[in-house]
Short mmCIF file of C-alpha atoms in Angstrom, two decimals:
data_model
loop_
_atom_site.label_atom_id
_atom_site.label_comp_id
_atom_site.label_asym_id
_atom_site.label_seq_id
_atom_site.Cartn_x
_atom_site.Cartn_y
_atom_site.Cartn_z
CA MET A 453 77.04 100.16 102.66
CA LYS A 454 80.33 98.98 104.07
CA ARG A 455 79.10 95.38 103.59
CA GLY A 456 78.50 96.03 99.90
CA ILE A 457 81.86 97.63 99.46
CA CYS A 458 83.53 94.91 101.33
CA LEU A 459 81.84 92.21 99.17
CA GLU A 460 82.83 94.09 96.08
CA ASP A 461 86.38 94.46 97.23
CA ARG A 462 86.57 90.75 98.00
CA THR A 463 85.19 89.87 94.62
CA LEU A 464 87.69 92.01 92.83
CA GLU A 465 90.39 90.54 95.00
CA ARG A 466 89.36 86.94 94.19
CA SER A 467 89.19 87.95 90.51
CA ARG A 468 92.68 89.47 90.61
CA ARG A 469 94.06 86.31 92.44
CA PHE A 470 92.51 84.14 89.74
CA PHE A 471 94.01 86.12 87.05
CA LEU A 472 97.53 85.94 88.72
CA MET A 473 97.18 82.20 88.90
CA THR A 474 95.88 81.49 85.40
CA ALA A 475 96.74 84.32 83.08
CA GLY A 476 99.79 86.06 84.38
CA HIS A 477 101.87 83.40 85.94
CA ARG A 478 102.71 81.09 83.10
CA PHE A 479 105.78 81.36 80.94
CA TYR A 480 107.92 79.38 78.46
CA VAL A 481 111.49 79.92 77.44
CA GLN A 482 112.55 78.88 73.89
CA ASN A 483 116.38 78.82 73.49
CA PHE A 484 118.43 78.81 70.38
CA GLY A 485 122.25 78.67 69.82
CA CYS A 486 125.27 78.01 71.98
CA ARG A 487 125.74 76.69 75.48
CA ALA A 488 126.08 80.37 76.77
CA THR A 489 122.71 81.18 75.33
CA GLN A 490 121.30 78.08 76.95
CA ALA A 491 122.70 79.18 80.24
CA ASP A 492 121.22 82.60 79.78
CA GLY A 493 117.76 81.07 79.14
CA ALA A 494 118.02 78.94 82.25
CA GLY A 495 118.85 82.06 84.31
CA ILE A 496 115.91 83.92 82.86
CA ALA A 497 113.58 80.98 83.76
CA ALA A 498 114.92 80.84 87.21
CA ALA A 499 114.47 84.58 87.75
CA LEU A 500 110.90 84.45 86.49
CA ALA A 501 110.20 81.51 88.73
CA ALA A 502 111.57 83.47 91.64
CA LYS A 503 109.05 86.13 90.99
CA GLY A 504 106.20 83.51 91.33
CA LEU A 505 105.64 82.70 87.76
CA HIS A 506 105.25 79.09 86.62
CA GLN A 507 107.30 77.53 83.87
CA MET A 508 105.40 75.52 81.35
CA ASP A 509 106.51 72.69 79.02
CA THR A 510 105.15 74.09 75.86
CA PRO A 511 104.54 77.63 74.44
CA SER A 512 100.85 76.94 73.79
CA ALA A 513 100.33 76.76 77.53
CA ALA A 514 101.93 80.05 78.43
CA GLU A 515 100.85 83.70 78.48
CA LEU A 516 104.52 85.01 78.37
CA VAL A 517 106.84 83.35 75.84
CA ILE A 518 110.59 84.31 75.95
CA VAL A 519 112.40 83.60 72.62
CA ASN A 520 116.12 83.65 73.42
CA THR A 521 117.82 83.97 69.94
CA CYS A 522 121.06 83.25 68.21
CA THR A 523 122.38 85.22 65.28
CA VAL A 524 125.55 83.44 64.32
CA THR A 525 124.15 82.51 60.84
CA SER A 526 121.29 83.63 58.64
CA GLU A 527 119.71 80.24 59.18
CA ALA A 528 119.60 80.89 62.90
CA ASP A 529 117.82 84.20 62.24
CA GLN A 530 115.37 82.34 59.98
CA ASP A 531 114.77 79.73 62.59
CA ALA A 532 113.93 82.46 65.20
CA ARG A 533 111.43 84.19 62.92
CA GLN A 534 109.70 80.94 61.94
CA THR A 535 109.42 79.97 65.56
CA ILE A 536 107.95 83.39 66.57
CA ARG A 537 105.37 83.12 63.78
CA ARG A 538 104.43 79.61 64.82
CA ILE A 539 104.07 80.50 68.44
CA HIS A 540 101.76 83.41 67.55
CA ARG A 541 99.75 81.22 65.23
CA GLU A 542 99.31 78.44 67.79
CA ASN A 543 98.91 80.70 70.78
CA PRO A 544 97.70 84.19 69.63
CA ARG A 545 97.04 85.34 73.21
CA ALA A 546 100.76 84.85 74.17
CA ARG A 547 102.90 87.97 74.80
CA ILE A 548 106.18 87.32 73.13
CA LEU A 549 109.40 88.82 74.42
CA VAL A 550 112.44 88.36 72.12
CA THR A 551 115.92 88.58 73.52
CA GLY A 552 119.42 87.29 72.75
CA CYS A 553 121.92 88.05 70.04
CA TYR A 554 119.44 88.48 67.17
CA ALA A 555 117.53 90.90 69.39
CA GLN A 556 120.74 92.88 70.06
CA ARG A 557 121.51 93.08 66.31
CA ARG A 558 118.13 93.68 64.68
CA PRO A 559 115.51 94.72 67.34
CA ALA A 560 113.29 96.65 64.97
CA GLU A 561 113.08 93.80 62.51
CA LEU A 562 111.85 91.45 65.30
CA ALA A 563 109.51 93.94 66.82
CA LYS A 564 107.46 93.94 63.60
CA LEU A 565 106.76 90.21 63.78
CA PRO A 566 103.22 89.13 64.90
CA GLY A 567 102.81 88.66 68.56
CA VAL A 568 105.99 90.30 69.59
CA ARG A 569 105.31 92.62 72.53
CA TRP A 570 108.79 93.37 73.70
CA VAL A 571 112.39 93.15 72.46
CA VAL A 572 115.20 93.21 74.96
CA GLY A 573 118.75 92.97 73.86
CA ASN A 574 121.70 91.22 75.45
CA SER A 575 122.59 94.62 77.02
CA HIS A 576 119.56 94.30 79.33
CA LYS A 577 118.93 90.62 79.38
CA THR A 578 119.57 90.27 83.09
CA ALA A 579 116.75 92.78 83.82
CA ILE A 580 114.05 90.87 82.03
CA ALA A 581 112.31 89.43 85.04
CA ASP A 582 112.17 92.80 86.82
CA ILE A 583 111.03 94.55 83.76
CA VAL A 584 108.35 92.22 82.60
CA THR A 585 106.81 90.83 85.81
CA PRO A 586 104.86 94.04 86.83
CA LYS A 587 103.45 94.29 83.21
CA LEU A 588 101.94 90.75 83.75
CA VAL A 589 100.63 90.87 87.28
CA ASN A 590 99.77 94.40 88.12
CA ILE A 591 96.79 94.70 85.68
CA SER A 592 93.17 93.89 85.80
CA PRO A 593 91.74 90.75 84.33
CA GLY A 594 91.47 91.05 80.58
CA ALA A 595 93.52 94.38 80.38
CA GLU A 596 96.60 94.81 78.19
CA PRO A 597 99.89 95.16 80.07
CA ALA A 598 101.40 98.60 80.35
CA GLU A 599 104.05 100.03 78.06
CA LEU A 600 107.57 98.77 78.53
CA THR A 601 109.40 100.98 81.07
CA TYR A 602 112.94 100.93 82.45
CA HIS A 603 113.97 102.88 85.41
CA GLY A 604 110.65 104.70 85.27
CA GLU A 605 111.02 105.81 81.59
CA ILE A 606 108.77 104.59 78.84
CA VAL A 607 110.74 102.63 76.24
CA ALA A 608 109.64 103.48 72.73
CA GLY A 609 108.18 100.68 70.62
CA GLY A 610 108.81 98.17 73.47
CA ILE A 611 112.45 97.86 72.41
CA LEU A 612 115.18 98.02 75.05
CA VAL A 613 118.70 97.62 73.44
CA GLY A 614 121.75 99.50 74.62
CA ASP A 615 125.40 99.68 73.38
CA ILE A 616 126.79 96.20 74.38
CA SER A 617 130.40 97.59 74.05
CA ASP A 618 129.70 99.85 77.08
CA GLN A 619 129.52 96.80 79.36
CA THR A 620 132.76 96.21 81.26
CA GLU A 621 131.48 93.84 83.98
CA PHE A 622 130.28 90.30 83.81
CA LEU A 623 126.50 90.33 84.23
CA SER A 624 124.54 87.15 84.47
CA TYR A 625 121.51 85.72 86.38
CA PRO A 626 122.41 83.89 89.52
CA VAL A 627 122.65 80.26 88.24
CA VAL A 628 122.50 78.48 91.54
CA ALA A 629 118.81 77.79 90.94
CA ALA A 630 119.06 77.62 87.11
CA GLY A 631 118.79 74.48 85.11
CA GLN A 632 116.51 72.59 87.55
CA ASP A 633 115.15 70.38 84.84
CA ARG A 634 118.58 69.41 83.52
CA THR A 635 121.01 66.71 84.36
CA ARG A 636 123.99 68.65 83.13
CA PRO A 637 123.61 72.36 83.80
CA ASN A 638 125.46 74.91 81.87
CA LEU A 639 127.32 77.49 84.02
CA LYS A 640 128.34 80.57 82.06
CA ILE A 641 131.43 82.05 83.65
CA GLN A 642 132.56 84.32 80.73
CA ASP A 643 130.86 86.45 78.12
CA GLY A 644 131.97 88.40 75.07
CA CYS A 645 134.95 88.19 72.82
CA ASP A 646 137.98 90.37 72.13
CA ASN A 647 138.86 88.49 68.88
CA ARG A 648 137.67 90.09 65.64
CA CYS A 649 137.36 87.03 63.27
CA THR A 650 136.32 88.52 59.88
CA PHE A 651 133.25 86.21 59.55
CA CYS A 652 131.89 86.63 63.10
CA ILE A 653 129.18 88.96 64.31
CA ILE A 654 129.26 87.78 67.98
CA PRO A 655 131.59 90.53 69.38
CA SER A 656 129.14 93.15 68.17
CA VAL A 657 126.23 91.56 70.01
CA ARG A 658 128.00 90.14 73.01
CA GLY A 659 130.61 92.83 73.63
CA ASN A 660 134.19 92.57 74.85
CA SER A 661 135.41 89.62 77.06
CA ARG A 662 134.19 89.78 80.61
CA SER A 663 134.69 87.20 83.32
CA ALA A 664 132.82 86.12 86.45
CA ARG A 665 134.81 86.62 89.67
CA PRO A 666 136.45 83.42 90.85
CA GLU A 667 134.66 83.58 94.19
CA GLN A 668 131.35 83.79 92.33
CA VAL A 669 132.23 80.76 90.17
CA ILE A 670 133.30 78.76 93.18
CA ASP A 671 130.12 79.55 95.03
CA GLN A 672 127.94 78.63 92.11
CA VAL A 673 129.75 75.46 91.27
CA GLY A 674 129.63 74.42 94.97
CA SER A 675 125.79 74.95 95.13
CA LEU A 676 125.26 73.20 91.85
CA ALA A 677 127.47 70.25 92.87
CA ALA A 678 125.07 69.42 95.73
CA ARG A 679 122.40 68.52 93.17
CA TYR A 680 124.25 67.67 89.81
CA LYS A 681 126.85 65.17 89.03
CA GLU A 682 128.17 67.03 86.05
CA ILE A 683 128.49 70.76 85.39
CA VAL A 684 129.40 72.29 81.99
CA LEU A 685 131.53 75.35 82.14
CA THR A 686 130.78 77.63 79.25
CA GLY A 687 131.33 81.09 77.84
CA ILE A 688 131.63 82.90 74.48
CA ASN A 689 135.44 82.61 74.65
CA LEU A 690 135.81 80.37 77.65
CA GLY A 691 139.64 80.08 77.47
CA ARG A 692 140.01 83.84 78.02
CA TRP A 693 138.46 83.66 81.39
CA GLY A 694 140.22 85.88 83.90
CA ARG A 695 142.21 88.07 81.47
CA ASP A 696 140.07 91.16 82.38
CA LEU A 697 140.20 90.54 86.21
CA PRO A 698 142.70 92.00 88.69
CA GLY A 699 145.91 90.02 88.42
CA ARG A 700 144.84 88.48 85.13
CA PRO A 701 144.31 84.94 86.55
CA ARG A 702 144.39 81.98 84.00
CA PHE A 703 141.47 79.57 83.35
CA VAL A 704 143.61 76.64 84.55
CA GLU A 705 144.04 78.36 87.87
CA LEU A 706 140.31 78.57 88.26
CA LEU A 707 139.88 74.96 87.53
CA ARG A 708 142.50 74.03 90.21
CA ARG A 709 140.50 76.06 92.72
CA LEU A 710 137.22 74.41 91.74
CA LEU A 711 138.71 71.00 92.21
CA SER A 712 140.17 71.84 95.58
CA GLU A 713 137.34 74.02 97.02
CA THR A 714 134.19 72.33 95.81
CA ALA A 715 132.94 68.77 95.79
CA VAL A 716 131.90 68.82 92.14
CA ALA A 717 132.00 65.29 90.72
CA LYS A 718 132.50 66.17 87.06
CA LEU A 719 133.44 69.38 85.24
CA ARG A 720 133.13 69.41 81.48
CA LEU A 721 134.64 72.23 79.39
CA SER A 722 132.95 73.53 76.35
CA SER A 723 134.64 74.99 73.39
CA VAL A 724 138.25 76.53 74.04
CA GLU A 725 140.23 78.29 71.34
CA PRO A 726 143.44 76.57 70.10
CA MET A 727 145.76 79.22 71.64
CA ASP A 728 144.13 78.72 75.06
CA TRP A 729 144.76 74.91 75.25
CA SER A 730 147.98 75.36 77.18
CA ASP A 731 150.24 72.59 78.36
CA ASP A 732 149.12 73.21 81.96
CA LEU A 733 145.41 72.96 80.94
CA LEU A 734 145.80 69.73 79.02
CA ALA A 735 147.96 68.25 81.79
CA LEU A 736 145.39 69.11 84.42
CA MET A 737 142.60 67.63 82.36
CA ALA A 738 144.57 64.42 81.86
CA SER A 739 145.55 64.02 85.48
CA SER A 740 142.07 64.67 87.03
CA ASP A 741 139.33 62.08 86.95
CA ARG A 742 137.00 64.96 87.78
CA ILE A 743 137.45 66.75 84.54
CA CYS A 744 135.80 65.09 81.58
CA LYS A 745 138.03 63.73 78.90
CA HIS A 746 136.58 65.86 76.18
CA VAL A 747 138.54 68.46 74.04
CA HIS A 748 136.72 70.81 71.74
CA ILE A 749 139.04 73.01 69.74
CA PRO A 750 137.46 75.23 66.93
CA LEU A 751 139.43 74.82 63.64
CA GLN A 752 137.36 76.54 61.03
CA SER A 753 139.91 75.74 58.21
CA ALA A 754 143.20 73.84 57.73
CA SER A 755 144.29 76.23 55.11
CA ASP A 756 146.87 78.79 56.43
CA ARG A 757 145.67 81.19 53.70
CA ILE A 758 142.06 81.04 54.79
CA LEU A 759 142.97 81.13 58.48
CA LYS A 760 144.77 84.46 57.75
CA ALA A 761 141.84 85.87 55.79
CA MET A 762 139.60 84.83 58.74
CA ARG A 763 141.99 86.68 61.14
CA ARG A 764 142.40 83.59 63.26
CA ARG A 765 145.20 83.75 65.74
CA TYR A 766 146.91 80.44 64.96
CA ARG A 767 148.18 78.45 62.04
CA VAL A 768 147.71 74.76 61.06
CA ARG A 769 151.04 73.57 62.65
CA HIS A 770 150.14 75.25 65.94
CA TYR A 771 146.62 73.62 66.04
CA ALA A 772 148.08 70.17 65.06
CA GLY A 773 150.57 70.47 67.98
CA ARG A 774 147.69 70.94 70.44
CA LEU A 775 145.77 68.08 69.04
CA GLU A 776 148.75 65.66 69.01
CA ARG A 777 149.53 66.59 72.72
CA ALA A 778 145.91 66.11 73.81
CA ARG A 779 145.76 62.60 72.14
CA ARG A 780 149.14 61.58 73.76
CA LEU A 781 147.94 62.64 77.14
CA MET A 782 144.44 61.27 76.81
CA PRO A 783 144.29 58.29 74.38
CA TRP A 784 140.51 57.83 74.79
CA ALA A 785 139.27 61.40 74.91
CA SER A 786 136.79 62.72 72.41
CA ILE A 787 138.31 65.42 70.32
CA GLY A 788 136.02 67.70 68.25
CA ALA A 789 136.10 70.95 66.29
CA ASP A 790 134.05 73.42 64.39
CA VAL A 791 134.71 73.56 60.67
CA MET A 792 133.51 76.16 58.25
CA VAL A 793 133.16 75.41 54.61
CA GLY A 794 132.77 77.92 51.76
CA PHE A 795 134.53 80.98 53.33
CA PRO A 796 134.82 83.65 50.74
CA GLY A 797 137.79 82.75 48.42
CA GLU A 798 138.07 79.19 49.63
CA THR A 799 139.50 77.23 46.69
CA GLU A 800 139.34 73.55 46.04
CA ARG A 801 142.95 73.43 47.12
CA ASP A 802 142.06 75.11 50.40
CA PHE A 803 139.24 72.71 50.95
CA SER A 804 141.36 69.72 50.12
CA ALA A 805 143.84 70.81 52.81
CA THR A 806 141.02 70.81 55.35
CA ARG A 807 139.78 67.39 54.23
CA GLN A 808 143.24 65.89 54.49
CA PHE A 809 143.86 67.37 57.79
CA VAL A 810 140.54 66.01 59.13
CA THR A 811 141.65 62.58 57.75
CA ASP A 812 145.04 62.68 59.38
CA MET A 813 144.25 64.19 62.71
CA PRO A 814 142.51 62.35 65.64
CA PHE A 815 139.18 64.00 65.50
CA THR A 816 136.25 61.99 66.74
CA TYR A 817 133.51 64.39 65.76
CA LEU A 818 132.99 67.70 64.00
CA HIS A 819 130.47 70.58 63.84
CA VAL A 820 130.43 71.37 60.08
CA PHE A 821 128.60 74.40 58.90
CA PRO A 822 128.63 76.61 55.77
CA TYR A 823 129.89 80.11 55.76
CA SER A 824 126.94 82.48 56.32
CA THR A 825 127.18 86.15 55.36
CA ARG A 826 126.78 88.45 58.25
CA PRO A 827 126.24 92.07 57.39
CA GLY A 828 128.67 94.25 59.35
CA THR A 829 131.50 91.82 59.12
CA THR A 830 134.70 92.24 56.99
CA ALA A 831 134.05 88.90 55.18
CA ALA A 832 130.67 89.99 53.99
CA GLU A 833 132.29 92.60 51.83
CA HIS A 834 134.53 90.01 50.12
CA GLY A 835 133.78 89.76 46.49
CA ASP A 836 134.61 86.14 46.00
CA GLN A 837 131.64 84.49 47.62
CA ILE A 838 131.24 80.66 47.25
CA PRO A 839 128.01 79.33 45.58
CA SER A 840 125.64 77.54 47.95
CA ALA A 841 125.87 74.26 46.07
CA VAL A 842 129.61 74.17 46.44
CA LYS A 843 129.25 74.78 50.23
CA LYS A 844 126.71 72.08 50.58
CA LYS A 845 128.93 69.55 48.67
CA ARG A 846 131.92 70.45 50.75
CA GLY A 847 129.93 70.03 54.01
CA ARG A 848 128.60 66.68 52.95
CA ILE A 849 132.20 65.38 52.22
CA LEU A 850 133.39 66.38 55.64
CA ARG A 851 130.28 64.96 57.43
CA GLU A 852 130.63 61.59 55.70
CA LEU A 853 134.39 61.60 56.54
CA ILE A 854 133.87 62.36 60.25
CA ALA A 855 131.01 59.80 60.52
CA SER A 856 133.38 57.08 59.50
CA LYS A 857 136.14 58.31 61.87
CA ASN A 858 133.55 58.52 64.77
CA LEU A 859 132.41 54.96 64.21
CA ALA A 860 136.04 53.72 64.11
CA PHE A 861 136.78 55.57 67.38
CA ARG A 862 133.70 54.22 69.16
CA ARG A 863 134.56 50.62 67.98
CA SER A 864 138.05 51.10 69.45
CA LEU A 865 136.41 51.59 72.90
CA VAL A 866 134.46 48.20 72.88
CA GLY A 867 135.31 46.33 76.08
CA ARG A 868 136.58 49.47 77.90
CA SER A 869 134.84 51.01 80.89
CA PHE A 870 133.95 54.66 81.51
CA SER A 871 132.05 56.77 83.98
CA ALA A 872 128.88 58.36 82.66
CA VAL A 873 125.99 60.60 83.78
CA THR A 874 122.43 59.24 83.19
CA LEU A 875 120.09 61.45 81.20
CA ASP A 876 116.30 61.78 80.90
CA SER A 877 115.20 58.53 79.21
CA ARG A 878 111.44 58.99 78.91
CA ASP A 879 109.98 56.83 76.16
CA GLU A 880 113.35 55.04 75.62
CA PRO A 881 113.83 51.22 75.83
CA GLY A 882 116.88 51.69 78.09
CA ALA A 883 118.60 54.29 80.16
CA ARG A 884 120.38 57.00 78.14
CA ALA A 885 123.74 58.37 79.42
CA LEU A 886 126.71 60.46 78.36
CA THR A 887 130.20 59.11 79.06
CA ASP A 888 133.03 61.05 80.56
CA ASN A 889 134.51 61.15 77.07
CA TYR A 890 131.39 62.51 75.38
CA ILE A 891 129.84 59.40 73.87
CA PRO A 892 125.96 59.16 74.00
CA VAL A 893 125.19 55.65 74.98
CA THR A 894 122.12 53.51 75.78
CA ILE A 895 122.32 51.15 78.83
CA ASP A 896 120.51 48.09 77.60
CA GLY A 897 117.76 46.82 79.91
CA GLU A 898 118.14 49.37 82.53
CA ARG A 899 115.75 52.13 83.90
CA LEU A 900 117.74 54.69 85.88
CA ASP A 901 116.95 58.06 87.31
CA PRO A 902 118.54 60.90 85.43
CA GLY A 903 121.48 62.60 86.99
CA ARG A 904 123.09 59.50 88.34
CA LEU A 905 126.82 58.81 88.01
CA VAL A 906 127.39 55.18 86.81
CA GLU A 907 130.25 53.08 85.40
CA ILE A 908 129.47 51.39 82.13
CA GLU A 909 131.31 49.05 79.64
CA ILE A 910 130.95 49.63 75.91
CA THR A 911 129.69 46.51 74.32
CA ARG A 912 128.54 47.35 70.71
CA CYS A 913 128.78 50.22 68.28
CA ARG A 914 126.59 50.91 65.31
CA GLU A 915 126.55 53.85 62.98
CA GLN A 916 124.02 55.70 65.00
CA SER A 917 124.18 54.20 68.40
CA THR A 918 126.45 52.76 71.17
CA SER A 919 125.23 50.05 73.42
CA VAL A 920 126.76 49.45 76.97
CA ARG A 921 126.14 47.32 80.01
CA LEU A 922 125.93 48.76 83.48
CA ARG A 923 128.90 47.74 85.66
CA ARG A 924 127.95 49.58 88.81
CA ARG A 925 126.27 52.68 90.23
CA LEU A 926 128.77 55.11 91.63
CA PRO A 927 128.20 56.66 95.04
CA LEU A 928 125.68 59.52 95.23
#
């Protein structure tokens, strides 16, 4: 009798182990949106991997699919919905968990989509691995996972979303192990935003500005620097880092500590608002060969009337002053901006001011996007909405303008040398790399491992490509 029970137990145990290896241990993370969201997705993946789950390269190979959403525009919402439907269509057995900004804003809407089992907002994003893992592994083969629970309580409808404005501390997955498949990991050190631009929904889905402690950032950069040559510092409002911490330290102070207390080879800054590009920050960037010469300053509009309607905290003359100082200090830096076209009430005169400003200023690239109505924002209630055809036309004009400026800038770099980090170059004729000053390049005739630091010389520029020759491999 004991023998029979023992054999049965062994059979059940073998069956359970097989299930854990084949049906409950495979996941895929699909990210949308900004660098901060990308960093969140890498953290989720690292946390699930730490629980023993295996990350897959495609959603069709996974039993758990995390869809990490953006909601900055209606197009972002649509992209997320289409992706969820496609995942379910191609892999109907997958259990889909939706998280991110769209999940925070419209959880019930997402929960109705086919294949969606759980919706977890930004308010609880850092708990996803702890919440979901037991649902996947502590069940019998072929059974459905239990209802979503949190702190022992059943969560109705599989939706877990709290009031993001209640969060006062910076919460994030440990990122030391995140981004293992990347050559340039994103390190989120700040979340949320205290600005209340009239077009932007992000404060309501990300909460108020919250900063990682400086010691935490230093530890994480130190750990990542042992494996990566370039680390991208990111946040929702990166330049506001530290304003909520004791003593109200400034972002530039954190950068000085990172340079002195870690061995990081290259730090790249993501978007920083115009009023946060202080003289000290620009001077530090210009003087250090370990901070990439890449300045991204959101513009939105070059009409003071529109900036006021947007509730932006600067005017055109302030913005121009920051750009001009950046160019004087760093003649070969890439300088980029976000520009919105078709904000409610934007006249042809307003748009012409933006077009002329882009023409006159030393921009090397732009992110141009049409205004998108976001319910719940002040601008959505504005009566003077701009027709879609007009927004498309204005966007096309700016894209054509910046394409010519970008080509002229790259041609001015021919014969000059820059450091660069190599990227994944699978199926490419040469090695791909990104220069210190944010130029994607191809190193002709070379095959280099990703994540290497090299020195290159720019040799030829075309409309869509920049060719370079390898001068030397820099020390590991």
